[in-house]
Amino acid sequence: MSTLSPEFLQILAGTLSEEGVGQWLASLDAPAPVSIRFNPYKVTQKPEGENVPWSRYGFYLPDRPVFTADPRLHGGAYYVQEASSMFLEQLFTQLFPEPGRMKILDLCAAPGGKTTHLSVLAGLESLVVANEVIRTRANILSENVQKWGLGNVAVTSNDPERFGKHLRGFFDLVVVDAPCSGEGMFRKSPDCRNEWTPNHVHLCASRQQRILADAWDALKEDGILVYSTCTYNPQENEENVRWMTETFDCEGVSIETDPGWGLVRGAVQDIQTFRFFPHLVRGEGFFAAVLRKVGKVKKETRLKVRKAVLTDLSKSQFEILAPWINQSGLMHFAALNGQRIFGYYARHRELVNALAEVLTVLYSGVEVGQIMGKKLKPEHALAVFHDVSHRVVPLASLDREEALRFLRKEEVDPQRLTEGINLVTFQGLPLGWIKRIGHRANNLYPKDWRILHV
Ligand code: SAM
């Protein structure tokens, strides 16, 4: 069992009472609550169990199942997310009761907990730009975004500096869920305890200030910045908020919370802060603050498209792919480099074209497939898109064991399939494509996403 650094305990004692520290220490030995957030665009029946008090989509589970062995996870029916992090929903719904068409930046987004949540909260008309600077993590983010399947997210992989420089005054909301010293994860991940040093806290705090400064520049006038960490020390939390108030023109916004939730409210000047401690809430350690940008934005970015990477489809191409999406009339389709076809809501196509001028865009909208002759060769992302039609090709409804074979990219009994392309489903939820050619079944599940060890 790893031990806690005396310096850390001293900092904690500055935040909690003596009794609080004792209760906090005891909470480290208690089991961490298990929670999921369901995808309302794919699941009509809410999961059984107790609601996370601050999120209507969040639910506690009685114990931790082997999530990888649940095909529904791979079909994007739910996301496994720590309950305190779901507090973003309270902030969002109170700030934006009618989101309309928003431009949202989730600046530190992998693996995608906040991104998938924001994509639901903001609705299909809004665009969530989900950025992750570390490329390998950005690929995981992209996978989770595709499985979630809403089609209103663009995944990018850039240093935050790029947003500050090239997208000034651009976003209505920027979420900085910052890389931090992770004290709030000491219960779930005891290894974090060994990595903790005062110097690491200091390094994290300076990095957070750099990220916050870039985030601030990317925010439009009156825009909202949500800053969160999963750590307790004031240096990375309140002191950074204080630094924001001293460096930028900002003001607080009012957020209501229920005293029964157990979170600890505070303030830095007029900026409200919210702290989550595992001995007081059913969740892990978390910190959040919300700031509104005031004052004029100098030299707001007006993006110009010099060379569109996405080009419109012809009418006959549209007619080939339209039947594959129920409400295809709500979408605009475009081809990337003339080949790979993507679908977008609410003219996000123009926005993504413009963003591609200044950012590395890894994925956006929903990748539909490629047109070969007069047919669509469907892409995996289309199978797990929330609005994929179940009527274009036959459905192959698999039981749990067969669905797991499919997800491991193993052979599936061709007798269960109709000749040609089939949409594989588990309990009515699409999981991917499979093609029967006579006595063979060609499993089209993406190789890099196949599940191992189950
Ligand atoms: N928001 C994510 C979610 O809800 O699933 C969790 C984000 S995690 C707390 C912080 C992320 O910041 C990590 O994915 C990490 O790779 C990324 N990161 C690391 N260094 C960074 C930097 N200098 N600028 C921006 N992001 C960074």
Tab-separated table of C-alpha atoms and ligand atoms in Angstrom:
chain	number	residue	atom	x	y	z
A	1	MET	CA	0.000	0.000	0.000
A	2	SER	CA	1.469	3.347	-0.972
A	3	THR	CA	1.785	6.035	1.671
A	4	LEU	CA	0.749	9.667	1.535
A	5	SER	CA	3.355	12.383	1.497
A	6	PRO	CA	3.445	14.483	4.726
A	7	GLU	CA	3.588	17.644	2.578
A	8	PHE	CA	0.381	16.587	0.843
A	9	LEU	CA	-1.339	15.960	4.189
A	10	GLN	CA	-0.238	19.378	5.375
A	11	ILE	CA	-1.807	21.023	2.317
A	12	LEU	CA	-5.007	19.014	2.827
A	13	ALA	CA	-5.129	20.132	6.459
A	14	GLY	CA	-5.242	23.708	5.162
A	15	THR	CA	-8.410	22.850	3.222
A	16	LEU	CA	-10.271	20.509	5.610
A	17	SER	CA	-10.871	20.491	9.373
A	18	GLU	CA	-8.987	17.927	11.502
A	19	GLU	CA	-12.131	15.807	11.576
A	20	GLY	CA	-12.485	16.229	7.808
A	21	VAL	CA	-8.939	14.997	7.193
A	22	GLY	CA	-9.709	11.906	9.324
A	23	GLN	CA	-12.879	11.220	7.349
A	24	TRP	CA	-11.072	11.823	4.087
A	25	LEU	CA	-8.352	9.328	5.097
A	26	ALA	CA	-11.013	6.758	6.004
A	27	SER	CA	-12.674	7.270	2.603
A	28	LEU	CA	-9.502	6.034	0.896
A	29	ASP	CA	-10.265	2.537	2.186
A	30	ALA	CA	-13.910	2.639	1.117
A	31	PRO	CA	-14.793	1.264	-2.331
A	32	ALA	CA	-14.975	3.926	-5.054
A	33	PRO	CA	-18.525	4.354	-6.384
A	34	VAL	CA	-19.107	3.044	-9.894
A	35	SER	CA	-21.077	5.232	-12.243
A	36	ILE	CA	-22.071	5.426	-15.889
A	37	ARG	CA	-23.702	8.083	-18.019
A	38	PHE	CA	-26.162	6.809	-20.586
A	39	ASN	CA	-26.527	8.081	-24.127
A	40	PRO	CA	-30.062	9.474	-24.520
A	41	TYR	CA	-29.682	9.410	-28.316
A	42	LYS	CA	-29.271	5.620	-28.258
A	43	VAL	CA	-31.023	4.384	-25.135
A	44	THR	CA	-34.629	5.133	-24.441
A	45	GLN	CA	-34.866	3.212	-21.177
A	46	LYS	CA	-32.883	4.697	-18.309
A	47	PRO	CA	-30.552	2.271	-16.519
A	48	GLU	CA	-31.739	0.785	-13.239
A	49	GLY	CA	-30.129	2.210	-10.155
A	50	GLU	CA	-29.726	5.457	-8.339
A	51	ASN	CA	-29.332	8.716	-10.232
A	52	VAL	CA	-26.195	10.803	-9.760
A	53	PRO	CA	-27.870	13.789	-8.026
A	54	TRP	CA	-26.400	16.463	-10.333
A	55	SER	CA	-26.828	14.614	-13.638
A	56	ARG	CA	-30.011	13.230	-15.134
A	57	TYR	CA	-27.949	10.970	-17.388
A	58	GLY	CA	-25.667	9.660	-14.634
A	59	PHE	CA	-26.355	6.488	-12.650
A	60	TYR	CA	-24.568	4.602	-9.878
A	61	LEU	CA	-24.121	0.855	-10.321
A	62	PRO	CA	-24.187	-1.505	-7.332
A	63	ASP	CA	-20.800	-2.967	-8.292
A	64	ARG	CA	-18.164	-2.811	-11.041
A	65	PRO	CA	-18.951	-5.196	-13.897
A	66	VAL	CA	-16.339	-6.117	-16.511
A	67	PHE	CA	-17.357	-3.242	-18.748
A	68	THR	CA	-15.320	-4.465	-21.719
A	69	ALA	CA	-17.451	-7.608	-21.771
A	70	ASP	CA	-20.627	-5.586	-22.267
A	71	PRO	CA	-21.307	-5.136	-26.007
A	72	ARG	CA	-23.488	-2.112	-25.253
A	73	LEU	CA	-20.425	-0.142	-24.129
A	74	HIS	CA	-18.873	-0.645	-27.579
A	75	GLY	CA	-22.102	0.454	-29.245
A	76	GLY	CA	-21.988	3.763	-27.341
A	77	ALA	CA	-25.045	3.114	-25.169
A	78	TYR	CA	-23.218	4.555	-22.141
A	79	TYR	CA	-19.889	5.976	-21.018
A	80	VAL	CA	-18.180	4.922	-17.808
A	81	GLN	CA	-17.564	8.162	-15.959
A	82	GLU	CA	-16.720	9.165	-12.443
A	83	ALA	CA	-19.761	10.848	-10.828
A	84	SER	CA	-18.186	14.132	-9.629
A	85	SER	CA	-17.089	14.939	-13.204
A	86	MET	CA	-20.723	14.838	-14.290
A	87	PHE	CA	-21.205	18.117	-12.370
A	88	LEU	CA	-20.424	19.775	-15.706
A	89	GLU	CA	-24.076	19.070	-16.547
A	90	GLN	CA	-25.294	21.368	-13.750
A	91	LEU	CA	-23.029	24.151	-14.886
A	92	PHE	CA	-24.018	23.746	-18.522
A	93	THR	CA	-27.775	23.448	-18.083
A	94	GLN	CA	-27.943	26.398	-15.694
A	95	LEU	CA	-25.789	28.579	-17.950
A	96	PHE	CA	-27.321	27.518	-21.265
A	97	PRO	CA	-30.929	26.413	-20.748
A	98	GLU	CA	-31.496	26.798	-24.499
A	99	PRO	CA	-28.150	26.100	-26.139
A	100	GLY	CA	-29.148	26.697	-29.785
A	101	ARG	CA	-26.122	26.768	-32.079
A	102	MET	CA	-23.074	26.931	-29.866
A	103	LYS	CA	-19.383	26.664	-30.619
A	104	ILE	CA	-17.777	24.807	-27.750
A	105	LEU	CA	-14.132	23.983	-27.161
A	106	ASP	CA	-13.137	21.119	-24.877
A	107	LEU	CA	-9.446	21.919	-24.773
A	108	CYS	CA	-8.046	18.947	-22.801
A	109	ALA	CA	-10.496	16.331	-23.960
A	110	ALA	CA	-9.105	12.758	-23.955
A	111	PRO	CA	-10.434	10.195	-23.324
A	112	GLY	CA	-13.728	11.992	-23.916
A	113	GLY	CA	-15.831	11.988	-20.746
A	114	LYS	CA	-16.645	15.707	-20.873
A	115	THR	CA	-16.789	15.749	-24.684
A	116	THR	CA	-19.432	13.039	-24.938
A	117	HIS	CA	-21.385	14.721	-22.144
A	118	LEU	CA	-21.158	18.157	-23.801
A	119	SER	CA	-22.243	16.744	-27.157
A	120	VAL	CA	-25.521	15.619	-25.554
A	121	LEU	CA	-26.048	18.756	-23.465
A	122	ALA	CA	-25.365	21.139	-26.341
A	123	GLY	CA	-27.547	19.282	-28.858
A	124	LEU	CA	-27.028	18.436	-32.519
A	125	GLU	CA	-27.069	22.049	-33.740
A	126	SER	CA	-23.970	22.879	-31.711
A	127	LEU	CA	-20.414	21.892	-32.566
A	128	VAL	CA	-18.048	20.591	-29.894
A	129	VAL	CA	-14.377	20.910	-30.820
A	130	ALA	CA	-12.675	18.225	-28.744
A	131	ASN	CA	-8.929	18.781	-28.580
A	132	GLU	CA	-6.219	16.550	-27.182
A	133	VAL	CA	-2.579	17.544	-27.600
A	134	ILE	CA	-1.139	14.035	-27.118
A	135	ARG	CA	-1.722	12.218	-30.395
A	136	THR	CA	-2.126	8.671	-29.032
A	137	ARG	CA	-4.692	9.970	-26.571
A	138	ALA	CA	-6.385	11.943	-29.364
A	139	ASN	CA	-6.906	8.660	-31.231
A	140	ILE	CA	-8.667	7.179	-28.201
A	141	LEU	CA	-10.760	10.334	-27.984
A	142	SER	CA	-11.708	9.945	-31.633
A	143	GLU	CA	-12.714	6.307	-31.078
A	144	ASN	CA	-14.920	7.253	-28.122
A	145	VAL	CA	-16.484	10.137	-30.049
A	146	GLN	CA	-17.319	7.824	-32.969
A	147	LYS	CA	-18.827	5.170	-30.691
A	148	TRP	CA	-20.892	7.810	-28.894
A	149	GLY	CA	-22.158	8.630	-32.372
A	150	LEU	CA	-23.853	12.029	-32.229
A	151	GLY	CA	-22.104	13.605	-35.208
A	152	ASN	CA	-21.690	17.058	-33.634
A	153	VAL	CA	-18.031	16.792	-32.595
A	154	ALA	CA	-14.750	17.643	-34.340
A	155	VAL	CA	-11.673	15.955	-32.846
A	156	THR	CA	-8.449	17.952	-33.118
A	157	SER	CA	-4.905	17.442	-31.875
A	158	ASN	CA	-3.135	20.723	-31.251
A	159	ASP	CA	-1.228	22.567	-28.590
A	160	PRO	CA	-3.600	24.967	-26.769
A	161	GLU	CA	-1.403	27.817	-27.984
A	162	ARG	CA	-2.811	27.332	-31.467
A	163	PHE	CA	-6.346	28.072	-30.273
A	164	GLY	CA	-5.227	31.213	-28.460
A	165	LYS	CA	-3.354	32.478	-31.516
A	166	HIS	CA	-5.592	31.452	-34.407
A	167	LEU	CA	-9.097	31.309	-32.948
A	168	ARG	CA	-9.323	34.507	-30.944
A	169	GLY	CA	-12.766	35.307	-29.580
A	170	PHE	CA	-14.224	32.270	-31.351
A	171	PHE	CA	-15.969	30.030	-28.812
A	172	ASP	CA	-19.089	30.524	-26.683
A	173	LEU	CA	-17.840	28.057	-24.091
A	174	VAL	CA	-14.371	26.695	-23.381
A	175	VAL	CA	-13.893	23.808	-20.959
A	176	VAL	CA	-10.415	23.359	-19.491
A	177	ASP	CA	-10.390	20.046	-17.654
A	178	ALA	CA	-6.739	20.469	-16.961
A	179	PRO	CA	-3.926	17.951	-16.577
A	180	CYS	CA	-3.262	18.059	-12.835
A	181	SER	CA	-1.497	16.347	-9.932
A	182	GLY	CA	-4.499	13.996	-9.565
A	183	GLU	CA	-4.902	14.055	-5.765
A	184	GLY	CA	-8.612	13.392	-6.253
A	185	MET	CA	-7.704	10.032	-7.794
A	186	PHE	CA	-5.653	8.799	-4.788
A	187	ARG	CA	-8.436	6.357	-3.881
A	188	LYS	CA	-8.992	4.886	-7.326
A	189	SER	CA	-5.368	4.869	-8.362
A	190	PRO	CA	-2.920	4.458	-5.445
A	191	ASP	CA	-0.008	4.848	-7.914
A	192	CYS	CA	-0.891	8.552	-8.144
A	193	ARG	CA	0.134	8.834	-4.483
A	194	ASN	CA	3.736	7.836	-5.249
A	195	GLU	CA	4.000	10.307	-8.098
A	196	TRP	CA	2.931	13.258	-5.951
A	197	THR	CA	5.601	15.828	-5.053
A	198	PRO	CA	5.311	19.547	-4.214
A	199	ASN	CA	7.378	20.230	-7.313
A	200	HIS	CA	4.916	18.346	-9.503
A	201	VAL	CA	2.076	20.445	-8.085
A	202	HIS	CA	4.053	23.566	-8.917
A	203	LEU	CA	4.738	22.375	-12.475
A	204	CYS	CA	1.072	21.489	-12.972
A	205	ALA	CA	-0.046	24.917	-11.737
A	206	SER	CA	2.237	26.759	-14.177
A	207	ARG	CA	1.153	24.535	-17.073
A	208	GLN	CA	-2.480	25.157	-16.142
A	209	GLN	CA	-1.906	28.913	-16.288
A	210	ARG	CA	-0.464	28.603	-19.784
A	211	ILE	CA	-3.462	26.525	-20.909
A	212	LEU	CA	-5.920	28.925	-19.254
A	213	ALA	CA	-4.357	31.935	-20.976
A	214	ASP	CA	-4.779	30.275	-24.386
A	215	ALA	CA	-8.310	29.170	-23.538
A	216	TRP	CA	-9.161	32.721	-22.540
A	217	ASP	CA	-7.985	34.147	-25.848
A	218	ALA	CA	-10.139	31.639	-27.747
A	219	LEU	CA	-13.247	32.735	-25.848
A	220	LYS	CA	-15.613	35.312	-27.292
A	221	GLU	CA	-16.812	38.356	-25.381
A	222	ASP	CA	-19.353	37.221	-22.736
A	223	GLY	CA	-18.182	33.655	-23.305
A	224	ILE	CA	-17.928	31.187	-20.440
A	225	LEU	CA	-14.851	29.363	-19.226
A	226	VAL	CA	-15.230	26.245	-17.084
A	227	TYR	CA	-12.034	25.317	-15.284
A	228	SER	CA	-11.816	21.957	-13.556
A	229	THR	CA	-9.220	19.646	-12.038
A	230	CYS	CA	-9.320	16.407	-10.105
A	231	THR	CA	-7.012	17.645	-7.381
A	232	TYR	CA	-7.414	19.326	-3.987
A	233	ASN	CA	-4.478	21.682	-3.517
A	234	PRO	CA	-5.310	25.405	-3.728
A	235	GLN	CA	-2.269	26.137	-5.889
A	236	GLU	CA	-3.823	24.354	-8.890
A	237	ASN	CA	-7.359	25.450	-8.010
A	238	GLU	CA	-8.233	28.652	-6.144
A	239	GLU	CA	-4.838	30.260	-6.713
A	240	ASN	CA	-5.150	29.747	-10.440
A	241	VAL	CA	-8.647	31.232	-10.355
A	242	ARG	CA	-7.226	34.194	-8.415
A	243	TRP	CA	-4.505	34.527	-11.051
A	244	MET	CA	-7.240	34.611	-13.720
A	245	THR	CA	-9.088	37.414	-11.924
A	246	GLU	CA	-5.851	39.402	-11.636
A	247	THR	CA	-4.781	38.822	-15.239
A	248	PHE	CA	-7.992	38.972	-17.271
A	249	ASP	CA	-11.281	40.872	-17.330
A	250	CYS	CA	-13.701	38.332	-15.922
A	251	GLU	CA	-16.693	38.083	-13.647
A	252	GLY	CA	-18.476	35.334	-11.748
A	253	VAL	CA	-21.753	33.666	-12.673
A	254	SER	CA	-24.301	32.321	-10.280
A	255	ILE	CA	-24.841	28.559	-10.052
A	256	GLU	CA	-27.376	26.951	-7.721
A	257	THR	CA	-26.579	23.708	-5.944
A	258	ASP	CA	-28.502	21.536	-3.531
A	259	PRO	CA	-26.956	21.440	-0.015
A	260	GLY	CA	-27.879	17.736	0.087
A	261	TRP	CA	-25.349	16.977	-2.652
A	262	GLY	CA	-22.455	17.407	-0.216
A	263	LEU	CA	-20.193	19.534	-2.346
A	264	VAL	CA	-18.243	22.358	-0.722
A	265	ARG	CA	-18.898	25.794	-2.162
A	266	GLY	CA	-16.405	28.625	-1.989
A	267	ALA	CA	-15.469	31.807	-3.807
A	268	VAL	CA	-12.438	33.638	-5.117
A	269	GLN	CA	-13.640	37.248	-5.213
A	270	ASP	CA	-16.962	36.934	-7.106
A	271	ILE	CA	-16.017	33.629	-8.816
A	272	GLN	CA	-17.838	30.666	-7.301
A	273	THR	CA	-15.873	27.469	-6.732
A	274	PHE	CA	-17.100	23.911	-6.194
A	275	ARG	CA	-15.141	21.193	-4.433
A	276	PHE	CA	-15.939	17.509	-4.250
A	277	PHE	CA	-14.417	15.344	-1.500
A	278	PRO	CA	-14.978	11.583	-1.452
A	279	HIS	CA	-15.980	11.563	2.239
A	280	LEU	CA	-18.755	14.079	1.482
A	281	VAL	CA	-20.068	13.076	-1.961
A	282	ARG	CA	-20.527	9.782	-3.821
A	283	GLY	CA	-17.670	10.467	-6.183
A	284	GLU	CA	-13.974	11.234	-6.355
A	285	GLY	CA	-12.111	14.490	-5.708
A	286	PHE	CA	-12.956	17.282	-8.137
A	287	PHE	CA	-12.776	21.068	-8.386
A	288	ALA	CA	-14.656	23.404	-10.712
A	289	ALA	CA	-14.981	27.151	-11.242
A	290	VAL	CA	-16.861	29.197	-13.849
A	291	LEU	CA	-15.805	32.576	-15.229
A	292	ARG	CA	-17.422	34.900	-17.726
A	293	LYS	CA	-15.275	36.950	-20.067
A	294	VAL	CA	-16.048	40.653	-20.005
A	295	GLY	CA	-14.606	43.417	-22.159
A	296	LYS	CA	-14.003	43.621	-25.869
A	297	VAL	CA	-11.996	40.975	-27.724
A	298	LYS	CA	-9.228	42.613	-29.720
A	299	LYS	CA	-8.717	41.231	-33.226
A	300	GLU	CA	-11.400	38.555	-33.176
A	301	THR	CA	-10.594	35.783	-35.688
A	302	ARG	CA	-12.622	35.680	-38.907
A	303	LEU	CA	-11.698	32.389	-40.513
A	304	LYS	CA	-11.410	32.286	-44.269
A	305	VAL	CA	-11.378	29.076	-46.249
A	306	ARG	CA	-8.593	29.180	-48.814
A	307	LYS	CA	-8.803	25.625	-50.063
A	308	ALA	CA	-11.770	23.583	-48.917
A	309	VAL	CA	-10.787	20.056	-47.845
A	310	LEU	CA	-14.452	19.095	-47.841
A	311	THR	CA	-16.335	19.387	-51.105
A	312	ASP	CA	-20.073	19.065	-51.706
A	313	LEU	CA	-21.620	15.943	-53.188
A	314	SER	CA	-23.629	15.756	-56.372
A	315	LYS	CA	-27.383	15.113	-56.174
A	316	SER	CA	-26.950	11.535	-57.417
A	317	GLN	CA	-24.273	10.847	-54.775
A	318	PHE	CA	-26.594	12.222	-52.087
A	319	GLU	CA	-29.378	9.919	-53.292
A	320	ILE	CA	-27.125	6.893	-52.874
A	321	LEU	CA	-26.317	7.615	-49.252
A	322	ALA	CA	-29.495	9.347	-48.055
A	323	PRO	CA	-31.401	6.101	-47.268
A	324	TRP	CA	-28.687	5.035	-44.783
A	325	ILE	CA	-29.562	7.815	-42.327
A	326	ASN	CA	-33.115	8.247	-41.044
A	327	GLN	CA	-33.114	12.025	-40.962
A	328	SER	CA	-30.611	12.573	-43.753
A	329	GLY	CA	-32.499	15.741	-44.704
A	330	LEU	CA	-31.120	17.384	-41.558
A	331	MET	CA	-27.565	16.777	-42.655
A	332	HIS	CA	-25.097	18.139	-45.168
A	333	PHE	CA	-22.685	15.717	-46.773
A	334	ALA	CA	-19.241	16.395	-48.135
A	335	ALA	CA	-16.288	14.427	-49.419
A	336	LEU	CA	-12.851	14.683	-47.861
A	337	ASN	CA	-10.271	14.914	-50.649
A	338	GLY	CA	-13.022	13.830	-53.011
A	339	GLN	CA	-13.407	10.342	-51.475
A	340	ARG	CA	-14.314	9.740	-47.842
A	341	ILE	CA	-17.811	11.067	-47.230
A	342	PHE	CA	-18.748	12.777	-43.975
A	343	GLY	CA	-22.130	13.996	-42.741
A	344	TYR	CA	-22.640	17.196	-40.724
A	345	TYR	CA	-25.484	18.877	-38.905
A	346	ALA	CA	-26.285	22.586	-38.989
A	347	ARG	CA	-23.720	23.594	-41.613
A	348	HIS	CA	-20.862	22.361	-39.448
A	349	ARG	CA	-19.242	21.407	-42.733
A	350	GLU	CA	-18.308	25.080	-43.363
A	351	LEU	CA	-17.063	25.438	-39.822
A	352	VAL	CA	-14.931	22.299	-40.030
A	353	ASN	CA	-13.521	23.455	-43.385
A	354	ALA	CA	-12.567	26.724	-41.756
A	355	LEU	CA	-11.089	25.046	-38.674
A	356	ALA	CA	-8.972	22.809	-40.900
A	357	GLU	CA	-7.145	25.975	-42.031
A	358	VAL	CA	-5.599	26.400	-38.609
A	359	LEU	CA	-6.001	23.083	-36.765
A	360	THR	CA	-5.150	19.422	-37.208
A	361	VAL	CA	-8.625	17.931	-37.495
A	362	LEU	CA	-8.549	14.155	-36.964
A	363	TYR	CA	-12.245	13.402	-37.253
A	364	SER	CA	-15.496	15.351	-37.554
A	365	GLY	CA	-19.234	14.813	-38.010
A	366	VAL	CA	-19.970	11.217	-38.978
A	367	GLU	CA	-17.916	9.320	-41.520
A	368	VAL	CA	-20.479	7.707	-43.765
A	369	GLY	CA	-18.293	5.730	-46.199
A	370	GLN	CA	-17.240	5.793	-49.831
A	371	ILE	CA	-19.299	5.553	-52.979
A	372	MET	CA	-18.188	2.683	-55.191
A	373	GLY	CA	-20.055	2.672	-58.488
A	374	LYS	CA	-23.673	3.179	-57.478
A	375	LYS	CA	-23.319	1.804	-53.952
A	376	LEU	CA	-22.189	3.044	-50.584
A	377	LYS	CA	-19.413	1.111	-48.898
A	378	PRO	CA	-20.405	2.024	-45.338
A	379	GLU	CA	-17.828	3.073	-42.740
A	380	HIS	CA	-17.880	1.659	-39.208
A	381	ALA	CA	-18.746	5.082	-37.725
A	382	LEU	CA	-22.017	5.032	-39.681
A	383	ALA	CA	-23.061	1.750	-38.020
A	384	VAL	CA	-22.699	3.310	-34.561
A	385	PHE	CA	-24.141	6.696	-35.568
A	386	HIS	CA	-27.256	7.398	-33.507
A	387	ASP	CA	-29.478	7.906	-36.554
A	388	VAL	CA	-28.319	5.039	-38.786
A	389	SER	CA	-31.207	3.432	-40.659
A	390	HIS	CA	-32.018	-0.169	-39.678
A	391	ARG	CA	-33.799	-0.740	-42.975
A	392	VAL	CA	-31.176	-0.509	-45.725
A	393	VAL	CA	-29.404	-3.794	-45.075
A	394	PRO	CA	-30.527	-6.882	-43.101
A	395	LEU	CA	-29.970	-6.889	-39.352
A	396	ALA	CA	-27.868	-9.619	-37.760
A	397	SER	CA	-29.122	-9.720	-34.203
A	398	LEU	CA	-26.456	-11.475	-32.129
A	399	ASP	CA	-26.569	-12.797	-28.573
A	400	ARG	CA	-23.922	-11.738	-26.042
A	401	GLU	CA	-21.420	-14.510	-26.863
A	402	GLU	CA	-21.682	-13.950	-30.620
A	403	ALA	CA	-21.547	-10.170	-30.185
A	404	LEU	CA	-18.320	-10.569	-28.197
A	405	ARG	CA	-16.885	-12.753	-30.944
A	406	PHE	CA	-17.776	-10.007	-33.412
A	407	LEU	CA	-16.122	-7.349	-31.203
A	408	ARG	CA	-12.992	-9.498	-30.897
A	409	LYS	CA	-13.032	-9.562	-34.716
A	410	GLU	CA	-13.312	-13.331	-34.666
A	411	GLU	CA	-15.352	-15.474	-36.991
A	412	VAL	CA	-19.114	-15.274	-36.722
A	413	ASP	CA	-21.261	-18.172	-37.961
A	414	PRO	CA	-22.314	-17.174	-41.537
A	415	GLN	CA	-25.573	-19.108	-41.066
A	416	ARG	CA	-26.695	-16.258	-38.799
A	417	LEU	CA	-26.263	-13.750	-41.639
A	418	THR	CA	-27.962	-12.804	-44.897
A	419	GLU	CA	-25.874	-12.685	-48.065
A	420	GLY	CA	-24.106	-9.300	-48.444
A	421	ILE	CA	-23.646	-6.556	-45.830
A	422	ASN	CA	-25.472	-6.946	-42.494
A	423	LEU	CA	-25.813	-4.474	-39.650
A	424	VAL	CA	-24.805	-6.319	-36.472
A	425	THR	CA	-26.969	-5.505	-33.470
A	426	PHE	CA	-27.016	-6.539	-29.826
A	427	GLN	CA	-30.303	-5.978	-27.978
A	428	GLY	CA	-31.312	-3.660	-30.840
A	429	LEU	CA	-28.139	-1.546	-30.568
A	430	PRO	CA	-25.931	-1.452	-33.697
A	431	LEU	CA	-22.320	-2.575	-33.203
A	432	GLY	CA	-20.866	-2.631	-36.735
A	433	TRP	CA	-20.973	-4.226	-40.183
A	434	ILE	CA	-20.367	-7.790	-41.293
A	435	LYS	CA	-20.489	-9.175	-44.823
A	436	ARG	CA	-21.544	-12.648	-45.803
A	437	ILE	CA	-20.070	-13.992	-49.019
A	438	GLY	CA	-21.423	-17.522	-49.496
A	439	HIS	CA	-19.997	-19.725	-46.733
A	440	ARG	CA	-17.741	-16.991	-45.374
A	441	ALA	CA	-18.391	-14.051	-43.092
A	442	ASN	CA	-16.150	-11.027	-43.411
A	443	ASN	CA	-16.042	-9.304	-40.018
A	444	LEU	CA	-15.678	-5.568	-40.724
A	445	TYR	CA	-15.116	-4.441	-37.122
A	446	PRO	CA	-12.151	-1.960	-37.015
A	447	LYS	CA	-8.977	-3.928	-36.290
A	448	ASP	CA	-7.557	-1.332	-33.915
A	449	TRP	CA	-10.716	-1.263	-31.825
A	450	ARG	CA	-11.159	-5.009	-31.373
A	451	ILE	CA	-11.455	-6.093	-27.778
A	452	LEU	CA	-8.755	-8.268	-26.284
A	453	HIS	CA	-8.680	-10.271	-23.053
A	454	VAL	CA	-12.431	-10.914	-22.772
B	1	SAM	N1	-11.564	15.963	-20.085
B	1	SAM	C1	-11.161	14.576	-20.098
B	1	SAM	C2	-12.360	13.702	-19.799
B	1	SAM	O1	-13.336	14.181	-19.217
B	1	SAM	O2	-12.339	12.520	-20.193
B	1	SAM	C3	-10.029	14.331	-19.138
B	1	SAM	C4	-8.869	15.253	-19.377
B	1	SAM	S1	-7.429	14.909	-18.436
B	1	SAM	C5	-7.870	15.475	-16.869
B	1	SAM	C6	-6.319	16.126	-19.014
B	1	SAM	C7	-5.872	15.964	-20.447
B	1	SAM	O3	-4.968	17.037	-20.761
B	1	SAM	C8	-5.099	14.682	-20.716
B	1	SAM	O4	-5.713	13.965	-21.753
B	1	SAM	C9	-3.719	15.150	-21.128
B	1	SAM	O5	-3.130	14.354	-22.130
B	1	SAM	C10	-3.978	16.557	-21.621
B	1	SAM	N2	-2.771	17.411	-21.567
B	1	SAM	C11	-1.549	17.098	-21.113
B	1	SAM	N3	-0.700	18.134	-21.264
B	1	SAM	C12	-1.394	19.113	-21.845
B	1	SAM	C13	-1.068	20.432	-22.275
B	1	SAM	N4	0.130	20.941	-22.116
B	1	SAM	N5	-2.047	21.145	-22.841
B	1	SAM	C14	-3.285	20.650	-22.999
B	1	SAM	N6	-3.646	19.424	-22.598
B	1	SAM	C15	-2.720	18.666	-22.037
